[in-house]
CSV table of C-alpha atoms in Angstrom, one decimal:
chain,number,residue,atom,x,y,z
A,1,MET,CA,150.2,139.2,80.9
A,2,GLY,CA,151.7,142.0,82.9
A,3,LYS,CA,149.9,144.8,81.1
A,4,GLY,CA,147.7,146.9,83.3
A,5,ALA,CA,148.7,144.9,86.4
A,6,MET,CA,149.4,146.6,89.8
A,7,SER,CA,153.0,147.7,90.3
A,8,HIS,CA,153.1,147.9,94.0
A,9,GLY,CA,153.8,144.2,94.5
A,10,VAL,CA,150.5,143.1,96.3
A,11,SER,CA,147.7,141.2,94.6
A,12,GLU,CA,144.0,141.8,94.9
A,13,GLU,CA,143.9,139.1,97.5
A,14,GLY,CA,146.5,140.8,99.6
A,15,GLU,CA,149.3,138.3,98.8
A,16,PRO,CA,152.7,139.3,97.5
A,17,GLU,CA,152.6,139.3,93.7
A,18,ASN,CA,154.8,137.0,91.7
A,19,MET,CA,157.3,139.2,89.9
A,20,ALA,CA,159.4,138.3,86.8
A,21,ALA,CA,161.9,139.7,84.4
A,22,TRP,CA,160.0,140.6,81.2
A,23,LEU,CA,161.7,141.2,77.9
A,24,LEU,CA,159.8,144.2,76.5
A,25,GLY,CA,162.0,145.2,73.6
A,26,VAL,CA,165.6,145.3,72.4
A,27,ASN,CA,167.8,145.7,75.5
A,28,THR,CA,164.7,146.4,77.6
A,29,LEU,CA,164.0,144.2,80.6
A,30,LYS,CA,161.5,145.2,83.3
A,31,ILE,CA,160.4,143.6,86.6
A,32,GLN,CA,156.6,143.2,86.3
A,33,PRO,CA,153.9,141.0,87.8
A,34,PHE,CA,153.7,137.5,86.4
A,35,LYS,CA,150.4,135.7,87.1
A,36,LEU,CA,150.8,132.0,87.7
A,37,PRO,CA,148.3,129.4,86.4
A,38,PRO,CA,146.3,127.3,88.8
A,39,LEU,CA,148.3,124.5,90.3
A,40,GLY,CA,147.4,121.2,88.5
A,41,PRO,CA,147.3,117.8,90.4
A,42,HIS,CA,150.6,116.7,88.9
A,43,GLU,CA,152.4,120.0,89.2
A,44,VAL,CA,154.4,121.9,91.8
A,45,ARG,CA,155.0,125.5,92.6
A,46,VAL,CA,158.6,126.3,92.8
A,47,ARG,CA,160.2,129.3,94.4
A,48,MET,CA,163.1,130.2,92.2
A,49,LYS,CA,166.5,130.6,93.9
A,50,ALA,CA,169.0,130.5,91.0
A,51,VAL,CA,168.4,131.2,87.3
A,52,GLY,CA,171.3,131.3,84.8
A,53,ILE,CA,171.5,133.6,81.8
A,54,CYS,CA,172.0,131.6,78.7
A,55,GLY,CA,173.3,132.7,75.3
A,56,SER,CA,169.8,132.4,74.0
A,57,ASP,CA,168.6,134.9,76.6
A,58,VAL,CA,171.3,137.4,75.4
A,59,HIS,CA,170.2,136.9,71.8
A,60,TYR,CA,166.6,137.6,72.7
A,61,LEU,CA,167.7,140.7,74.7
A,62,LYS,CA,169.9,142.1,71.9
A,63,ASN,CA,167.9,141.0,68.8
A,64,MET,CA,164.4,139.9,70.0
A,65,ARG,CA,165.1,136.6,68.3
A,66,CYS,CA,167.3,133.5,68.4
A,67,ALA,CA,167.6,131.7,65.1
A,68,ASP,CA,164.0,131.2,63.9
A,69,PHE,CA,162.4,132.0,67.2
A,70,ILE,CA,161.1,135.6,67.3
A,71,VAL,CA,159.8,137.5,70.3
A,72,LYS,CA,156.6,139.1,69.1
A,73,GLU,CA,155.1,140.1,72.5
A,74,PRO,CA,156.5,140.6,76.0
A,75,MET,CA,158.1,137.4,77.3
A,76,VAL,CA,159.7,136.3,80.6
A,77,ILE,CA,163.2,135.1,80.0
A,78,GLY,CA,165.4,132.3,81.7
A,79,HIS,CA,165.4,128.5,81.5
A,80,GLU,CA,168.4,127.4,83.5
A,81,CYS,CA,167.0,127.2,87.0
A,82,ALA,CA,166.7,125.6,90.4
A,83,GLY,CA,164.5,126.4,93.4
A,84,ILE,CA,162.6,125.2,96.4
A,85,ILE,CA,159.2,123.5,96.4
A,86,ASP,CA,156.5,125.7,97.9
A,87,GLU,CA,153.4,123.7,97.0
A,88,VAL,CA,152.6,120.3,95.5
A,89,GLY,CA,149.6,119.2,93.5
A,90,SER,CA,147.1,116.7,94.9
A,91,LYS,CA,148.6,113.7,93.0
A,92,VAL,CA,152.3,114.5,93.5
A,93,ASN,CA,153.9,111.9,95.7
A,94,THR,CA,157.6,112.1,94.8
A,95,LEU,CA,158.2,115.6,96.1
A,96,VAL,CA,157.3,117.6,99.2
A,97,VAL,CA,157.3,121.2,100.3
A,98,GLY,CA,160.9,122.3,101.0
A,99,ASP,CA,162.6,120.0,98.5
A,100,ARG,CA,165.4,121.6,96.6
A,101,VAL,CA,165.0,120.9,92.9
A,102,ALA,CA,166.5,121.5,89.4
A,103,LEU,CA,164.0,122.0,86.7
A,104,GLU,CA,164.0,120.4,83.3
A,105,PRO,CA,162.9,123.4,81.1
A,106,GLY,CA,161.1,121.5,78.3
A,107,ILE,CA,157.6,120.2,78.6
A,108,SER,CA,156.6,117.6,76.0
A,109,CYS,CA,153.0,116.6,75.0
A,110,TRP,CA,153.4,113.1,76.6
A,111,HIS,CA,151.1,111.7,73.8
A,112,CYS,CA,153.0,111.6,70.5
A,113,ASN,CA,155.0,108.6,69.2
A,114,TYR,CA,158.3,110.2,70.4
A,115,CYS,CA,156.9,110.6,73.9
A,116,LYS,CA,155.4,107.2,74.0
A,117,ALA,CA,158.7,105.7,72.9
A,118,GLY,CA,160.6,107.5,75.7
A,119,SER,CA,162.2,110.0,73.4
A,120,TYR,CA,160.2,112.9,74.7
A,121,ASN,CA,163.1,115.3,74.0
A,122,LEU,CA,162.2,115.0,70.3
A,123,CYS,CA,158.5,115.9,70.9
A,124,PRO,CA,157.4,118.2,68.0
A,125,ASP,CA,155.1,120.0,70.4
A,126,MET,CA,157.7,120.7,73.0
A,127,LYS,CA,157.1,123.8,75.1
A,128,PHE,CA,160.5,125.2,76.3
A,129,PHE,CA,161.0,127.9,78.9
A,130,ALA,CA,161.8,131.3,77.4
A,131,THR,CA,161.2,130.1,73.8
A,132,PRO,CA,158.6,132.2,72.2
A,133,PRO,CA,155.7,132.3,72.9
A,134,VAL,CA,156.4,130.2,76.1
A,135,HIS,CA,157.4,132.2,79.2
A,136,GLY,CA,160.6,131.4,81.1
A,137,SER,CA,161.6,131.0,84.7
A,138,LEU,CA,163.4,134.2,85.8
A,139,ALA,CA,160.6,134.9,88.3
A,140,ASN,CA,159.9,134.6,92.0
A,141,GLN,CA,157.9,131.5,91.4
A,142,VAL,CA,156.9,129.1,88.5
A,143,VAL,CA,154.4,126.2,88.2
A,144,HIS,CA,156.0,123.2,86.6
A,145,PRO,CA,155.3,119.4,86.1
A,146,ALA,CA,156.5,117.5,89.1
A,147,ASP,CA,158.0,114.8,86.8
A,148,LEU,CA,160.4,117.5,85.4
A,149,CYS,CA,161.6,118.7,88.8
A,150,PHE,CA,164.6,116.7,90.2
A,151,LYS,CA,165.6,116.7,93.8
A,152,LEU,CA,169.1,117.9,94.4
A,153,PRO,CA,171.6,116.0,96.7
A,154,GLU,CA,172.5,117.9,99.8
A,155,ASN,CA,176.1,118.5,98.5
A,156,VAL,CA,174.8,120.3,95.4
A,157,SER,CA,174.0,124.0,95.8
A,158,LEU,CA,171.0,125.6,94.1
A,159,GLU,CA,173.4,127.6,91.9
A,160,GLU,CA,175.0,124.3,90.8
A,161,GLY,CA,171.5,122.9,90.3
A,162,ALA,CA,170.6,125.6,87.9
A,163,MET,CA,173.6,124.6,85.8
A,164,CYS,CA,172.3,121.0,85.3
A,165,GLU,CA,170.6,122.2,82.1
A,166,PRO,CA,173.8,123.4,80.3
A,167,LEU,CA,175.8,120.6,81.8
A,168,SER,CA,173.4,118.2,80.1
A,169,VAL,CA,174.6,119.6,76.7
A,170,GLY,CA,178.2,118.6,77.6
A,171,ILE,CA,177.1,115.1,78.8
A,172,HIS,CA,175.1,114.6,75.6
A,173,ALA,CA,178.1,115.6,73.5
A,174,CYS,CA,180.4,113.2,75.3
A,175,ARG,CA,177.9,110.4,74.9
A,176,ARG,CA,177.5,111.0,71.2
A,177,ALA,CA,181.3,111.1,70.8
A,178,ASN,CA,181.8,107.9,72.9
A,179,ALA,CA,184.2,109.7,75.2
A,180,GLY,CA,185.8,107.5,77.8
A,181,PRO,CA,189.0,106.1,79.4
A,182,GLU,CA,190.5,105.3,76.0
A,183,THR,CA,189.6,108.6,74.3
A,184,ASN,CA,191.5,111.8,74.4
A,185,VAL,CA,189.2,114.8,73.9
A,186,LEU,CA,189.7,118.2,72.2
A,187,VAL,CA,187.1,120.8,73.0
A,188,MET,CA,186.9,123.7,70.5
A,189,GLY,CA,185.8,126.8,72.5
A,190,ALA,CA,186.2,127.6,76.2
A,191,GLY,CA,182.8,129.4,76.6
A,192,PRO,CA,180.2,128.1,79.1
A,193,ILE,CA,179.2,125.1,77.0
A,194,GLY,CA,182.8,124.3,76.2
A,195,LEU,CA,183.7,124.4,79.9
A,196,VAL,CA,180.9,122.1,81.0
A,197,THR,CA,181.8,119.7,78.1
A,198,MET,CA,185.4,119.7,79.3
A,199,LEU,CA,184.2,118.8,82.8
A,200,ALA,CA,181.9,116.1,81.4
A,201,ALA,CA,184.7,114.6,79.4
A,202,ARG,CA,186.8,114.4,82.6
A,203,ALA,CA,184.0,112.8,84.4
A,204,PHE,CA,183.6,110.2,81.6
A,205,GLY,CA,187.2,109.3,82.3
A,206,ALA,CA,189.0,110.8,79.3
A,207,PRO,CA,192.8,110.6,80.1
A,208,LYS,CA,193.5,113.9,78.4
A,209,VAL,CA,191.2,116.8,77.7
A,210,VAL,CA,192.5,119.7,75.7
A,211,ILE,CA,190.6,122.9,75.2
A,212,VAL,CA,191.2,125.6,72.5
A,213,ASP,CA,190.1,129.2,72.5
A,214,VAL,CA,191.3,132.7,71.4
A,215,ASP,CA,190.7,134.3,74.8
A,216,ASP,CA,193.4,134.2,77.5
A,217,GLN,CA,191.0,134.7,80.4
A,218,ARG,CA,188.7,131.8,79.3
A,219,LEU,CA,191.7,129.5,78.8
A,220,SER,CA,193.1,130.4,82.2
A,221,PHE,CA,189.8,129.6,83.8
A,222,ALA,CA,189.5,126.3,81.9
A,223,LYS,CA,192.9,125.3,83.2
A,224,ALA,CA,192.0,126.2,86.7
A,225,ILE,CA,188.9,124.0,86.7
A,226,GLY,CA,190.5,120.9,85.2
A,227,ALA,CA,191.6,121.1,81.6
A,228,HIS,CA,194.8,119.1,81.1
A,229,GLN,CA,196.0,121.4,78.4
A,230,ILE,CA,195.0,124.7,77.0
A,231,ILE,CA,195.8,126.0,73.5
A,232,LYS,CA,195.4,129.6,72.4
A,233,VAL,CA,194.8,130.1,68.7
A,234,SER,CA,194.3,133.0,66.4
A,235,THR,CA,192.4,133.4,63.2
A,236,ASP,CA,195.5,133.4,61.1
A,237,MET,CA,197.1,130.3,62.6
A,238,GLN,CA,197.5,127.2,60.5
A,239,LEU,CA,197.0,123.9,62.3
A,240,LYS,CA,200.0,121.6,62.1
A,241,GLU,CA,199.5,117.9,61.7
A,242,ASN,CA,199.6,116.0,65.0
A,243,ASN,CA,202.1,113.2,64.7
A,244,LYS,CA,200.9,111.4,67.8
A,245,ARG,CA,198.9,108.3,66.8
A,246,LYS,CA,196.3,108.5,69.4
A,247,LYS,CA,192.5,108.4,69.1
A,248,LEU,CA,191.1,111.9,69.3
A,249,VAL,CA,187.6,113.0,69.6
A,250,ILE,CA,186.8,116.5,68.5
A,251,LEU,CA,183.8,118.1,70.0
A,252,LYS,CA,183.0,121.2,68.0
A,253,LEU,CA,181.0,123.6,70.1
A,254,LEU,CA,179.5,127.0,69.4
A,255,GLU,CA,179.2,129.6,72.1
A,256,THR,CA,175.4,129.2,71.8
A,257,ILE,CA,174.1,125.8,70.9
A,258,LEU,CA,170.5,125.7,69.7
A,259,TRP,CA,168.7,123.4,72.1
A,260,TRP,CA,167.3,121.1,69.5
A,261,GLN,CA,170.8,120.3,68.3
A,262,SER,CA,171.8,119.3,71.8
A,263,LEU,CA,168.8,117.0,72.1
A,264,GLY,CA,169.6,114.8,69.1
A,265,PHE,CA,168.2,116.4,65.9
A,266,THR,CA,171.7,116.6,64.4
């Protein structure tokens, strides 16, 4: 896709072409036409209004790979996204044109044992935005299953809607750690995932949320948005034993968390 397409932004039918950010090589992005598939009866066409740049996108940009996923041909990047419904399929009755939605980026097969059991996040045939060879959502428009588009409340902006996907990582971590009103939480790392995990822990009712990092700017931001305590560490520091006899949950977070880890594989 994209090769040999017209570059002046108008399709053969005279309609504005759908454009997207294509990863063509190391540190090489180019805005090129991105042809959409026909709209299925259970799908919607979404006009993208906000798309986040994930750590995985940066890995693909710098290395053309993220862990075992290797970009072997041009690929549209982006998977943290929200937009406005422009068209609905013939059998869609839960969304209408104009709805503001956040998109769940993984499309399961709907037929395997995991999907039938309701654990579709573990589907072995999952197709995930911007995971080779599946294209992503950093485009003018995308076509997506209506069941994976979630209407945003009026008090949630489209930019905030695009952050629902990374926020889900933090929520999942807190659920697995049983964070709650009787649990103090220590978050290791004040990067984007660490920050949303800190916010999730506060929403879960944790009485004290401490976040640790080596970067002053990140720690200051964490404090500004709600961390009860921030701790700066260095690589040569030795941790001292905490004498307080309080239950502590440690959520160890990497700057980039592989998506299958966040969905329950580990």
